[in-house]
Coordinates of C-alpha atoms and ligand atoms in Angstrom, one line a residue:
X131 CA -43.0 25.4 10.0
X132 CA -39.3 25.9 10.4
X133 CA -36.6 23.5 9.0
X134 CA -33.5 22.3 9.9
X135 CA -30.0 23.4 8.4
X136 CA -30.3 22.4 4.8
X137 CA -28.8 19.2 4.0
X138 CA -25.5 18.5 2.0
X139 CA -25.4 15.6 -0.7
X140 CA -23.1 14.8 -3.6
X141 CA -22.5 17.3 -6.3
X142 CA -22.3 14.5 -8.8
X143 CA -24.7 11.6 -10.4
X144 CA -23.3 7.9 -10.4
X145 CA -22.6 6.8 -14.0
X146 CA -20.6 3.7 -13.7
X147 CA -20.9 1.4 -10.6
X148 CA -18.8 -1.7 -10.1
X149 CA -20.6 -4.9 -8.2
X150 CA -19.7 -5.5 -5.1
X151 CA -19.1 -9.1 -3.6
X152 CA -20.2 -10.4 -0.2
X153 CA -18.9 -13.1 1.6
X154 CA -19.8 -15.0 4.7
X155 CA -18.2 -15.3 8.2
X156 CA -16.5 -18.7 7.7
X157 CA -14.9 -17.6 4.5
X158 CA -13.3 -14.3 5.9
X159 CA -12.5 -16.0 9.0
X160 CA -10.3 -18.5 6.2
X161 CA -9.3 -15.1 4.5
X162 CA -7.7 -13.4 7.6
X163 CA -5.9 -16.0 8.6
X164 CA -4.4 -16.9 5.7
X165 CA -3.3 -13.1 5.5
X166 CA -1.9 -13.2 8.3
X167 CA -4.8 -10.8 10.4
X168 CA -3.1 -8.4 8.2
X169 CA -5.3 -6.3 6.3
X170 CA -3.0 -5.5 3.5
X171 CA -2.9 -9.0 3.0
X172 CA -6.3 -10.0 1.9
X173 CA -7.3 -10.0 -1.9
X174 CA -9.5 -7.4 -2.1
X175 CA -11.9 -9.1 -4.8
X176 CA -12.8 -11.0 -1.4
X177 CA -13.4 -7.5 0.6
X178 CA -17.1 -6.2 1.3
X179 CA -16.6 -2.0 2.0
X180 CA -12.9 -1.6 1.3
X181 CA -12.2 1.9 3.9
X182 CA -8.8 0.3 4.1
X183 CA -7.3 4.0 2.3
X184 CA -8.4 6.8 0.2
X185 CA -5.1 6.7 -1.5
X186 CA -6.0 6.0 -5.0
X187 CA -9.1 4.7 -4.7
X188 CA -11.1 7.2 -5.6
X189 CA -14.0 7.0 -8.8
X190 CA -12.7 9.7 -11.3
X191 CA -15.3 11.9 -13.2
X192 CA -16.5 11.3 -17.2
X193 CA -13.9 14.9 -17.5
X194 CA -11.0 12.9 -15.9
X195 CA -11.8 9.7 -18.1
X196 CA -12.2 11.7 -21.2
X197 CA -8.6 13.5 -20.5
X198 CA -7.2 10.0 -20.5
X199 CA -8.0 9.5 -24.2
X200 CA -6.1 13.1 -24.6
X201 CA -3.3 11.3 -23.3
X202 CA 0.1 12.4 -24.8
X203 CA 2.8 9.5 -24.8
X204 CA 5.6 11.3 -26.0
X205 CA 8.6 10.7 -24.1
X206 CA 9.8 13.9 -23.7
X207 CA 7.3 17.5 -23.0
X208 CA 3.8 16.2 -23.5
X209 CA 1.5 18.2 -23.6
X210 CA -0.1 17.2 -20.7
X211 CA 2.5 18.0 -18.4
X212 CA 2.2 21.6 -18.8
X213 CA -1.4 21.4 -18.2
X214 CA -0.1 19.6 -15.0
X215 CA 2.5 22.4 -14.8
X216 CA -0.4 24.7 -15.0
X217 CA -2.8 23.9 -12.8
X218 CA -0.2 23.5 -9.8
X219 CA 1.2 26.4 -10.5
X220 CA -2.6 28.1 -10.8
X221 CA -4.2 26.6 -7.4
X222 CA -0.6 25.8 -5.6
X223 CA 1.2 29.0 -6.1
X224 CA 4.9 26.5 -6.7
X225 CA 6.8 28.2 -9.3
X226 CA 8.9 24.7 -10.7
X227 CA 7.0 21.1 -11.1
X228 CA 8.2 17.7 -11.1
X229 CA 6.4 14.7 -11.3
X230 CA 6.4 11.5 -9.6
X231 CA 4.8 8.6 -9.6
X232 CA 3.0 9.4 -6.1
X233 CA 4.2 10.9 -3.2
X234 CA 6.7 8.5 -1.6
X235 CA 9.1 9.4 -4.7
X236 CA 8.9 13.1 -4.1
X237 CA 9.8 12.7 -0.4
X238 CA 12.3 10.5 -1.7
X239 CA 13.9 13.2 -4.2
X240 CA 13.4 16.0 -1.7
X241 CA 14.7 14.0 1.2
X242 CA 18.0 13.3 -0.8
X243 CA 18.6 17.0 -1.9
X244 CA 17.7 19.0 1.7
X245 CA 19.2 16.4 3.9
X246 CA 22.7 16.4 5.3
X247 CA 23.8 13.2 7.2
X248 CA 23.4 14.0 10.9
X249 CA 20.7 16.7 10.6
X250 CA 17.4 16.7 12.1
X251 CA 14.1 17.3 10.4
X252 CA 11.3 18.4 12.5
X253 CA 7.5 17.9 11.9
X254 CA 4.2 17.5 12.7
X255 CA 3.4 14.0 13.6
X256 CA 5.5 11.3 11.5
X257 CA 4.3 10.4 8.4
X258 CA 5.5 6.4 8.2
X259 CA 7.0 7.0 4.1
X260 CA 7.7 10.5 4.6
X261 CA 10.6 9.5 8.2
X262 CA 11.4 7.2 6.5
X263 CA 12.9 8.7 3.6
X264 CA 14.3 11.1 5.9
X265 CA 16.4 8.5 7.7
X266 CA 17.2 6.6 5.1
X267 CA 18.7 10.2 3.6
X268 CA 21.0 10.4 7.0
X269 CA 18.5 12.7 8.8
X270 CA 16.7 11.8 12.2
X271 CA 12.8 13.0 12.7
X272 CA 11.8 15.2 15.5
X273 CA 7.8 15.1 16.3
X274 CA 6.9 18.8 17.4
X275 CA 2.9 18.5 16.8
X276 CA 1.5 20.4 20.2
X277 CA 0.4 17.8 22.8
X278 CA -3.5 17.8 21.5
X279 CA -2.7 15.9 18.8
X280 CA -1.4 12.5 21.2
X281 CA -4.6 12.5 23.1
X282 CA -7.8 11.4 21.2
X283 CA -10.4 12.7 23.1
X284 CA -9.5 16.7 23.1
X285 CA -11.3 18.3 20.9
X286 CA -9.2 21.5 20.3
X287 CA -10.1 22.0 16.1
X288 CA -6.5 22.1 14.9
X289 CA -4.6 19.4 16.2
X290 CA -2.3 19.4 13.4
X291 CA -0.2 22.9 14.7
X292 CA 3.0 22.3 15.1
X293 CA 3.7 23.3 19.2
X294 CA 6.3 26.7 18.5
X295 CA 7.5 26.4 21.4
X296 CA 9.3 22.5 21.1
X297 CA 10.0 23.4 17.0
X298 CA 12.2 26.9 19.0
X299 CA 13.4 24.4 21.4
X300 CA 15.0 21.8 18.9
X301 CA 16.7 24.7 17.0
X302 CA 18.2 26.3 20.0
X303 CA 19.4 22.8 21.3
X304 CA 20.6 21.4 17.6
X305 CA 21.6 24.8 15.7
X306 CA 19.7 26.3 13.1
X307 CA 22.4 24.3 10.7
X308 CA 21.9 21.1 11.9
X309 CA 17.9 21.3 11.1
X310 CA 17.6 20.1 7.4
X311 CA 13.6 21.5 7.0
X312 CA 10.8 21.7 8.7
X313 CA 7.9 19.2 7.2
X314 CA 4.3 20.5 7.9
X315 CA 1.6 17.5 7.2
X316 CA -2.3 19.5 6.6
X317 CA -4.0 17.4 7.4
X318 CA -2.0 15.4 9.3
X319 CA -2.9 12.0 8.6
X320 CA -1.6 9.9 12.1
X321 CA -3.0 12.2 14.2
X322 CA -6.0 11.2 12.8
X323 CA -6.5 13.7 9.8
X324 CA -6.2 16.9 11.8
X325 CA -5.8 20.2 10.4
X326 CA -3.2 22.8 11.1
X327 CA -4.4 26.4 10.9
X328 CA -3.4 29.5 8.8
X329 CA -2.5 31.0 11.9
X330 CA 0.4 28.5 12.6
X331 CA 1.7 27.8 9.5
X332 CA 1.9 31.7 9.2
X333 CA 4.7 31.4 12.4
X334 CA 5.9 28.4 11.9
X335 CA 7.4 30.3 8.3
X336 CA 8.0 33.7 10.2
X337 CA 10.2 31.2 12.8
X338 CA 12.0 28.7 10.4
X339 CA 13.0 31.9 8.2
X340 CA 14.1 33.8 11.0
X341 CA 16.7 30.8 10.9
X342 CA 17.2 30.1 7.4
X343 CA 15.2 27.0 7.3
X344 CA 12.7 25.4 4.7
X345 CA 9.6 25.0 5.1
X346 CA 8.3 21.5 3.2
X347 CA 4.6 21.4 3.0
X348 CA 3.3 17.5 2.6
X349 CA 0.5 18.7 0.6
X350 CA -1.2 15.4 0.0
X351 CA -4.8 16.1 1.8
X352 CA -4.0 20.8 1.7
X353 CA -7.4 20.9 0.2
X354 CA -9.3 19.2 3.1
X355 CA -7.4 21.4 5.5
X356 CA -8.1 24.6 3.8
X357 CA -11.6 23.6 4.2
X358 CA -11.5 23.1 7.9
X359 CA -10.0 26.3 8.0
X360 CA -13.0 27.6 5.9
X361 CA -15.7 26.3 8.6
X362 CA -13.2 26.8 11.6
X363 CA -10.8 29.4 11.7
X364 CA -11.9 33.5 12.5
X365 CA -11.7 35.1 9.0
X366 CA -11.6 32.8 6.8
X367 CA -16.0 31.6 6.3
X368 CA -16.2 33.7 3.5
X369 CA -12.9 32.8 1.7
X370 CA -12.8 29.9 -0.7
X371 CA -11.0 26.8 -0.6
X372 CA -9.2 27.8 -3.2
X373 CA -8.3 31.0 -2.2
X374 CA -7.6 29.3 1.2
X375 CA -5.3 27.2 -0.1
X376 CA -3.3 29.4 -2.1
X377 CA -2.7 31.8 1.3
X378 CA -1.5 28.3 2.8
X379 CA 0.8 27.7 0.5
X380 CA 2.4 31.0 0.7
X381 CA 3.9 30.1 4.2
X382 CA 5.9 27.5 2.0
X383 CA 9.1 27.1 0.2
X384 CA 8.3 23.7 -1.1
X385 CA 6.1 20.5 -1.8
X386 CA 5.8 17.1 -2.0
X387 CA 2.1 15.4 -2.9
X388 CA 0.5 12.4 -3.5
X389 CA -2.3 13.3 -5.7
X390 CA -3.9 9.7 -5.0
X391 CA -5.7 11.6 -1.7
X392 CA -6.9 15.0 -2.8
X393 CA -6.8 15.0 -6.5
X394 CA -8.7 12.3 -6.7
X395 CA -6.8 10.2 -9.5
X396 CA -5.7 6.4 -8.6
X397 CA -1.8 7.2 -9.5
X398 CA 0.5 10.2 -9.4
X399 CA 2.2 13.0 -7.6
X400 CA 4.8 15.8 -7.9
X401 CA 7.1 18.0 -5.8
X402 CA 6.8 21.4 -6.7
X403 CA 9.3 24.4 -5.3
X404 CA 9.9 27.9 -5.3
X405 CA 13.9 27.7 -5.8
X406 CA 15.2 27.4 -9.3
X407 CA 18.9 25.8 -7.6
X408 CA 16.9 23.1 -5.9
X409 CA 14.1 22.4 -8.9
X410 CA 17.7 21.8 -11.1
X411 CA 18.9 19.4 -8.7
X412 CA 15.4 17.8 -8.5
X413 CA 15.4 17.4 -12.3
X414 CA 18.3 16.0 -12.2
X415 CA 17.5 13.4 -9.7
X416 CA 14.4 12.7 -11.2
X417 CA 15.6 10.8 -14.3
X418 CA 17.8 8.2 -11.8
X419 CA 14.9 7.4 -10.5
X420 CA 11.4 7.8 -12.2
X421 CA 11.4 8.9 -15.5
X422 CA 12.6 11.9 -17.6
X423 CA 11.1 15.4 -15.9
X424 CA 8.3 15.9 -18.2
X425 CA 6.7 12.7 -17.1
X426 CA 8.2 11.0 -13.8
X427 CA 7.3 7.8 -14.0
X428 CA 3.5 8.4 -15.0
X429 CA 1.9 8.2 -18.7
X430 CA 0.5 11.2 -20.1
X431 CA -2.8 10.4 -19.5
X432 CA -2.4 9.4 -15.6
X433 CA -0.5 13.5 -15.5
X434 CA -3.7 14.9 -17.5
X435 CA -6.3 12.5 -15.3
X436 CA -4.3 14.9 -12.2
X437 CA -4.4 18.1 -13.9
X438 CA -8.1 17.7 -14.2
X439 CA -8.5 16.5 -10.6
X440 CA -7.2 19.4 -9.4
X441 CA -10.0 21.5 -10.9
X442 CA -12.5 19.5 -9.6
X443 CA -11.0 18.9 -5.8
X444 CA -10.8 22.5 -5.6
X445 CA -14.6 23.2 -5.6
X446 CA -15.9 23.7 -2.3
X447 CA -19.1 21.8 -3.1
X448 CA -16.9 18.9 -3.8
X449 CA -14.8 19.2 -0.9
X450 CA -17.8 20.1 1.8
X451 CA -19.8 16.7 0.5
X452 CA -16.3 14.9 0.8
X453 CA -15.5 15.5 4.5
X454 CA -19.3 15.8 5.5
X455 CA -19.3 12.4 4.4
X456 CA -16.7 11.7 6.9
X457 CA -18.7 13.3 9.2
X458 CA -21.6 11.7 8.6
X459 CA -19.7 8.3 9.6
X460 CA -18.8 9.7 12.6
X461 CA -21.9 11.1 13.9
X462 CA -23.1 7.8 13.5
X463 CA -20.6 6.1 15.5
X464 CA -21.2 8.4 18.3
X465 CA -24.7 7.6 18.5
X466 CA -23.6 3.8 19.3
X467 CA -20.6 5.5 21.6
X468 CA -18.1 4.1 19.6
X469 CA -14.6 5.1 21.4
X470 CA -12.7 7.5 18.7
X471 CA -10.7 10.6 18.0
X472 CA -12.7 13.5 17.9
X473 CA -12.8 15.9 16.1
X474 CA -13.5 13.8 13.2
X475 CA -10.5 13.7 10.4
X476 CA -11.3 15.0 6.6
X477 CA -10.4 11.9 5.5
X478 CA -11.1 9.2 7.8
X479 CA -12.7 8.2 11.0
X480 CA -10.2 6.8 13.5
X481 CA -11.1 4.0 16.3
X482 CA -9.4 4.7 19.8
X483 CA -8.3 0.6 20.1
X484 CA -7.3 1.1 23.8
X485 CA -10.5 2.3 24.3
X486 CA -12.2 -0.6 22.6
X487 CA -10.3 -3.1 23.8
X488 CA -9.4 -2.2 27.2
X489 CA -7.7 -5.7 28.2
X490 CA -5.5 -6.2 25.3
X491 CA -2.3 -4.5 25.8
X492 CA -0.8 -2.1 23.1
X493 CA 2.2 -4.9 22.7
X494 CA -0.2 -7.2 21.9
X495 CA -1.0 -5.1 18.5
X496 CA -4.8 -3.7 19.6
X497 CA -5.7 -1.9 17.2
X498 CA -4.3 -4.6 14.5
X499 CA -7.0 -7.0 16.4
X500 CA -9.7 -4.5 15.8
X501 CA -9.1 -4.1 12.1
X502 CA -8.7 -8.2 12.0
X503 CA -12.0 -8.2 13.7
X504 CA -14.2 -5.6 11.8
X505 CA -13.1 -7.6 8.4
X506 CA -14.3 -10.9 10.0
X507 CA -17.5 -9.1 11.3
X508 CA -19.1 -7.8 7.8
X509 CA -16.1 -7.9 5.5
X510 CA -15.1 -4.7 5.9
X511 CA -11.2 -3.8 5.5
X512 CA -9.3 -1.1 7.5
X513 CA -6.2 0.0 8.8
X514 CA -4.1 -0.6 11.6
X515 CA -2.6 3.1 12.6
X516 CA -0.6 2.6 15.9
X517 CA 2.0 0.6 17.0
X518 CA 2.5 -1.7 14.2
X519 CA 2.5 1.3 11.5
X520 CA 4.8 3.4 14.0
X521 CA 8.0 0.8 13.3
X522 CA 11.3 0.7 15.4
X523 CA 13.6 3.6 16.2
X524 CA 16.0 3.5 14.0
X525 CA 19.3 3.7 16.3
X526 CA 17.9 1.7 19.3
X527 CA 15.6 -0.9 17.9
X528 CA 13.1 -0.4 20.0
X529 CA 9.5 -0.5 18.6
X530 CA 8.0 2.6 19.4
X531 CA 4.9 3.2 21.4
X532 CA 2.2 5.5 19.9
X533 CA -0.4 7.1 22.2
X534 CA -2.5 6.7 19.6
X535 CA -3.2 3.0 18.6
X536 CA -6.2 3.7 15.8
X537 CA -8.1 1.7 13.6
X538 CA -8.8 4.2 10.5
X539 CA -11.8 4.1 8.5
X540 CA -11.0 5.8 5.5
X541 CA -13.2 6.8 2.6
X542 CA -12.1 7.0 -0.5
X543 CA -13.8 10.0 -2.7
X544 CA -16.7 9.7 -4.8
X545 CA -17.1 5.7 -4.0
X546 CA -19.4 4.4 -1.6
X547 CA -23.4 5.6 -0.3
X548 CA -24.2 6.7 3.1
X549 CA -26.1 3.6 3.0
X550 CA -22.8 1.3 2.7
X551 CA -21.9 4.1 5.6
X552 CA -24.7 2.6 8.0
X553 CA -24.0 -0.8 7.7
X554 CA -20.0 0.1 8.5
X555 CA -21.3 1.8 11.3
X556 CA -23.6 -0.9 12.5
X557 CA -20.9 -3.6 11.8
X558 CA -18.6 -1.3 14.2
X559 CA -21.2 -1.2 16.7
X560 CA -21.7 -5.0 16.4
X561 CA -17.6 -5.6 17.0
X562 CA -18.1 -3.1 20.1
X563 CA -20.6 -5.3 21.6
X564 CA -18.6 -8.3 21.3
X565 CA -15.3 -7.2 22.5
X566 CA -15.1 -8.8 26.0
X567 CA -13.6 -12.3 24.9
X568 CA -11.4 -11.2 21.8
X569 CA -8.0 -12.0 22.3
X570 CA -4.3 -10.2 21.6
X571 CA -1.7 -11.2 18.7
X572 CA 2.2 -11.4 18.1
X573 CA 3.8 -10.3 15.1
X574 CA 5.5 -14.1 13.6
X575 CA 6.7 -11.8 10.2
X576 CA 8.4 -8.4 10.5
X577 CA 9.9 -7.4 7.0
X578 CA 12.8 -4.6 7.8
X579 CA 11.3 -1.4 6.5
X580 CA 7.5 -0.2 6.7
X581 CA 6.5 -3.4 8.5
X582 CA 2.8 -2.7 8.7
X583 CA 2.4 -3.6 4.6
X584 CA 3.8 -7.2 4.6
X585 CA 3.9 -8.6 8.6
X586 CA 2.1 -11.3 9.5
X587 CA 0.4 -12.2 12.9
X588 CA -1.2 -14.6 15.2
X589 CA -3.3 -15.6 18.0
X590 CA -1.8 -15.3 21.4
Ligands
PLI163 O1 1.3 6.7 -1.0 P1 2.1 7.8 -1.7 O2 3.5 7.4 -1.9 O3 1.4 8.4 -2.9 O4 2.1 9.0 -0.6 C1 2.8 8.9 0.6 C2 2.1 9.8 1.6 C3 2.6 11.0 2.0 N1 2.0 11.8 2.9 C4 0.9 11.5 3.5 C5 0.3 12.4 4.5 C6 0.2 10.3 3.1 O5 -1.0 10.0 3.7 C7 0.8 9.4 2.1 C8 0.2 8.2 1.8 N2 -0.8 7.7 2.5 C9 -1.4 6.5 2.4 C10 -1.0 5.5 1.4 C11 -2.5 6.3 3.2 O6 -3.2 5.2 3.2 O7 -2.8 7.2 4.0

């Protein structure tokens, strides 16, 4: 008898579990109106499957839980920020650490020391916090992610490179002195979790330091994208993640992470660098605005809880059931032809919405309609990753509009069963069926900065 490829599963046993609560139609129909039809908005005790982020939502392990109790809450060099210190120094390869408490206050730190007014910052696909820190610094973003990553349906496996050829263009037309950094995103989330290979970030450094530029890595999901580089890229199947990630790296002057994705703790992040001038100046900055440098704005145990989830990300077991449980999602999607951006992402599965909804133009928020409509559907909550989370430029006004208008299904790590992964799928499928009649929205609340948290919308 022969078999078939031998299955993947968890490396771990479930020790705590957490009810969860469902709620009928007319209620959530109640809910998402009175949030607006924005998914941010809802309370999540009245949420069924909540794939709304995996941004620190993740279930830590009994070895992250008992680090918390080794917590050290002195103010100033605890001892768990050296173990922090040395793990990222260990399986990141940055010399100097700071930490923050998550990502958005390292790209705000960063953005504020590498950023002249009037410069430009190149990268791979925005990243909504990580432009907006830039502009808000004096700089202006410049997408150079090749043309693969705008169209969901190619299925070229690293639709995260940066195109050579447009990043070469920008510097010739702006001056190498007038381009701040270069930001490379692995994966890259708004493309719909895509990785970049080794091969590119290998010449996207040998170009930017042919010019004297930085390269910034947004290291936030690196581990899922050295794993795709593990099962995709010539070379590197018999590598480990780990070691994967440390070649990554190399191509890398500097880091900001949010270790709310990856390291698999619900707060906390760092920026981490090569360059003893700029860690000074980041050390600096960092007591204005988060805390003294040995903690930045986290408690001891929330810096050990990191350190510890850094050990266990690494592992490729962990990381292989991690974004074959995306997979999994995604395979059954396609077997109710569900419209979406293949190949699947590591950390999500993302909805093509003017696929779905076919009739409801991309002013008319689609894919903000789908999310509205899955949580009405079976309770389940997700994100709106298109227009509405791509804002306004910032010197014209104008809202942008995204070739990609997604609805992301994201799972967070360690939390949910394939079997709460069937009925998503089958309460996709359902929402599919029934999409003829469903109807646009306009936006009646647009707060100024990072709309898609706080707007508010209703039926046209
Ligand atoms: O949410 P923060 O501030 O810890 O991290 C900001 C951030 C930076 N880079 C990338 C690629 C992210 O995905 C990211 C946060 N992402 C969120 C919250 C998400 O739901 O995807």
């Amino acid at each position: 008898m022969r078999f078939p490829k031998r299955p993947w599963a968890e490396p771990f046993k479930i020790k705590v579990v957490e009810p969860l609560k469902v709620t009928s139609e007319e209620d959530r129909k109640k809910y998402i109106v009175e949030a607006g039809y924005n998914t941010f908005l809802l309370r999540s005790e009245d949420v069924y499957i909540d794939l709304l982020t995996d941004s620190g939502t993740n279930a830590m392990s009994d070895y992250q839980w008992a680090g918390m109790m080794l917590g050290d809450e002195a103010y100033a060099g605890s001892k768990n920020y050296y173990n922090l210190e040395a793990n990222v120094q260990k399986f990141y390869g940055y010399k100097y650490l700071v930490p923050t408490h998550q990502g958005r206050g390292a790209e705000n730190m960063l953005s504020h020391c590498l950023i002249k007014k009037g410069q430009y910052v190149p990268g791979n696909m925005y990243f909504t916090t990580t432009r907006l820190h830039q502009e808000l610094a004096g700089g202006t973003f410049v997408d150079v992610i090749i043309d693969e990553a705008h169209n969901p349906q190619s299925d070229f496996p690293f639709k995260g490179n940066v195109s050579i050829q447009k990043f070469e263009d920008l510097i010739k037309k702006v001056g190498e002195k007038n381009v701040a950094y270069i930001t490379i995103g692995a994966t890259v989330n708004m493309a719909g979790g895509q990785p970049v290979s080794m091969e590119n970030i290998k010449a996207v450094h040998a170009l930017a330091h042919k010019h004297g530029i930085k390269v910034v890595l947004d290291a936030t999901r690196a581990m899922e994208n050295a794993y795709f580089i593990q099962q995709r890229e010539a070379g590197y199947a018999d590598k480990t993640v780990a070691e994967i990630l440390l070649e990554f790296t190399s191509y890398s002057d500097a880091a900001t992470m949010s270790g709310k994705k990856d390291l698999l703790v619900n707060i906390g992040g760092f920026v981490a660098v090569n360059d003893w001038d700029l860690f000074e100046e980041l050390r600096n900055l960092v007591v204005i605005y988060e805390g003294l440098h040995t903690y930045g704005g986290l408690a001891g145990r929330d810096m050990e809880a990191m350190a510890r989830g850094i050990e266990e990300a690494i592992q490729d077991d962990h990381i292989a059931a991690r974004v074959n449980q995306v997979a999994y999602l995604g395979n059954l999607l396609d077997e109710y032809k569900i419209p979406m951006v293949k190949p699947y992402g590591g950390h999500a599965i993302f909805l093509d919405a003017k696929k779905f909804y076919e009739h409801i133009p991309q002013n008319q928020y689609t894919a903000q309609v789908l999310a509205a409509e899955l949580y009405i559907n079976s309770g389940v909550r997700t994100m709106e990753r298109g227009i509405v989370s791509a804002g306004r430029d910032k010197d014209t006004g104008k809202e942008y509009a995204p070739a990609l208008e997604l609805v992301r299904l994201t799972i967070p790590r360690r939390v949910y069963t394939q079997a709460h992964l069937d009925i998503v799928a089958y309460s996709v499928a359902e929402v599919y069926e029934n999409r003829k009649n469903v109807k646009g929205f306009k936006m009646v609340y647009e707060p100024k900065y990072l709309r898609f948290f706080q707007a508010r919308f209703d039926k046209i």
